[in-house]
C-alpha positions as CSV (number, residue, x, y, z in Angstrom):
1,M,88.2,100.6,109.9
2,V,87.1,97.7,112.3
3,H,84.6,98.4,115.2
4,P,86.3,98.1,118.5
5,S,83.6,95.5,119.6
6,L,84.5,93.0,116.8
7,E,87.7,90.8,117.9
8,H,87.5,88.6,114.6
9,L,85.3,87.8,111.3
10,D,85.9,83.8,111.8
11,E,82.3,82.3,111.1
12,Q,80.5,85.3,111.1
13,S,77.9,85.8,108.4
14,I,79.0,89.1,106.8
15,Y,76.3,91.7,104.9
16,K,78.0,93.5,102.3
17,R,76.6,97.1,101.9
18,N,77.4,100.0,99.4
19,A,77.0,103.7,100.2
20,A,77.7,106.9,98.8
21,R,78.6,110.0,100.7
22,A,78.6,113.9,99.6
23,I,81.2,116.2,101.0
24,V,80.4,119.8,100.6
25,I,82.5,122.6,101.5
26,D,82.1,126.3,101.8
27,G,85.1,127.8,103.2
28,E,85.6,126.4,106.7
29,D,81.7,125.4,106.6
30,I,80.9,121.9,105.6
31,L,77.0,120.8,104.8
32,L,76.4,118.2,107.8
33,L,73.7,116.2,109.4
34,Y,73.1,116.8,113.3
35,T,71.2,113.5,114.6
36,E,69.9,114.7,118.0
37,R,69.3,110.9,119.1
38,Y,73.2,110.2,118.7
39,H,74.4,113.8,119.6
40,D,76.5,113.8,116.4
41,Y,77.2,115.3,113.1
42,T,77.5,113.1,109.9
43,I,78.2,113.6,106.2
44,P,75.0,113.1,103.9
45,G,74.6,109.9,102.4
46,G,73.8,106.2,102.7
47,G,72.8,103.1,101.2
48,L,72.6,102.6,97.6
49,D,69.7,100.8,96.0
50,E,70.0,97.5,94.4
51,G,71.8,98.2,91.0
52,E,71.7,102.2,91.5
53,D,74.8,104.2,90.2
54,V,77.1,105.4,92.9
55,I,77.1,109.0,91.7
56,A,73.4,108.8,91.2
57,G,72.9,107.5,94.7
58,M,74.9,110.3,96.3
59,V,72.9,112.7,94.5
60,R,69.8,111.2,95.8
61,E,70.9,110.8,99.2
62,L,72.2,114.6,99.4
63,E,69.0,115.8,97.9
64,E,66.9,113.6,100.4
65,E,68.7,114.5,103.6
66,T,69.7,118.2,102.9
67,G,67.4,119.8,100.3
68,A,70.7,120.5,98.2
69,Q,70.2,122.1,94.7
70,N,72.4,122.5,91.9
71,I,74.5,120.0,92.6
72,H,77.7,120.1,90.4
73,A,81.4,119.9,90.2
74,I,81.1,116.1,91.3
75,K,84.8,114.8,92.1
76,P,85.8,111.5,94.2
77,F,87.3,112.0,97.4
78,G,88.1,108.2,98.5
79,I,86.6,105.1,99.7
80,V,86.4,103.9,103.5
81,E,85.6,100.4,104.1
82,E,84.3,99.3,107.5
83,F,83.3,96.2,109.3
84,R,81.0,96.7,112.4
85,P,78.0,94.9,113.9
86,W,74.5,94.2,112.3
87,Y,71.7,94.1,114.2
88,K,69.5,92.4,111.8
89,D,68.3,88.9,111.2
90,D,70.3,88.6,108.0
91,A,73.7,88.7,109.5
92,D,76.2,89.5,112.1
93,V,78.6,92.0,110.7
94,V,78.1,94.7,108.1
95,H,81.0,95.3,105.5
96,M,80.1,98.8,104.6
97,I,81.8,100.1,101.6
98,S,81.5,104.0,101.4
99,Y,82.0,105.9,98.2
100,C,83.0,109.8,99.3
101,Y,82.6,112.5,96.6
102,T,83.0,116.1,97.0
103,C,80.6,118.6,95.1
104,K,79.5,121.9,94.9
105,I,75.9,123.1,95.7
106,D,74.0,126.3,96.1
107,R,74.2,127.8,99.9
108,E,70.5,127.9,100.3
109,L,69.1,124.3,101.0
110,G,65.6,123.4,100.0
111,Q,63.1,121.1,100.9
112,T,64.2,117.8,102.6
113,N,62.6,114.2,102.0
114,Y,63.4,112.2,105.4
115,E,62.7,108.4,105.7
116,D,60.4,107.9,109.1
117,Y,63.8,106.9,111.1
118,E,65.6,109.6,110.3
119,I,62.6,112.1,111.6
120,K,62.3,109.9,114.8
121,N,66.1,110.3,115.5
122,G,65.8,114.0,114.9
123,M,68.0,114.4,112.1
124,K,68.4,118.1,110.3
125,A,70.8,119.4,107.8
126,L,73.0,122.4,108.7
127,W,76.2,124.2,107.7
128,I,78.8,124.2,110.4
129,N,82.5,125.0,110.7
130,I,84.4,121.8,110.3
131,H,86.7,122.4,113.1
132,D,83.4,122.6,115.7
133,A,81.9,119.6,113.9
134,I,85.4,117.7,114.8
135,A,85.4,119.0,118.4
136,H,81.7,118.3,119.0
137,N,81.9,114.7,117.8
138,E,85.2,114.1,119.6
139,K,83.6,115.2,122.6
140,T,80.5,112.8,122.1
141,I,82.8,109.9,121.5
142,A,84.8,110.7,124.9
143,E,81.5,111.5,127.0
144,S,78.1,110.2,125.5
145,D,76.7,106.9,125.6
146,K,74.2,108.0,123.1
147,K,76.4,107.8,120.3
148,G,75.8,105.9,117.0
149,M,78.4,103.3,115.4
150,S,79.2,105.6,112.5
151,I,80.7,108.3,114.6
152,E,84.3,107.2,114.3
153,R,84.1,106.8,110.7
154,E,82.5,110.3,110.6
155,T,85.0,111.9,112.7
156,F,87.8,110.3,110.9
157,L,86.5,111.6,107.4
158,L,86.0,115.1,109.0
159,H,89.6,115.1,110.2
160,L,90.9,114.0,106.6
161,I,88.7,116.3,104.9
162,A,90.0,119.5,107.4
163,K,93.3,118.3,106.7
164,E,93.4,117.8,102.7
165,M,90.4,120.2,101.9
166,I,90.6,123.5,104.2
């Protein structure tokens, strides 16, 4: 995926970032993160620490962001690569590689451990019908100037998950 604002990568400095994402389904419900700042739903996950195992990073992110308990039956789902603008001093573009896994957890969520920016952005974990989440994100894409840069990736993944898993 290439963010629409990027016309080319010629002479751009590119920062590579690996991430892991957790797809947790229960019937037609999916465990997502709602972020008030961006008015969107996203799949739990995030950047991997230097040298961190991908599955260990996925489990860590899932526990921190949702309070997930008894994470098991982990299986690979796919990889999404994207290029999008990077607004930090070390690069012009981020090359994000997201390793996506399905897993099972207990329906009841435990305590979260959000980072400061996640708290400031109004992030919260919840179970939601996947079709409602897709419709919500599509409306945000069409109508909101608040949307974050990951919403296209997230909505693409939600469509794929609904098609292949529901």
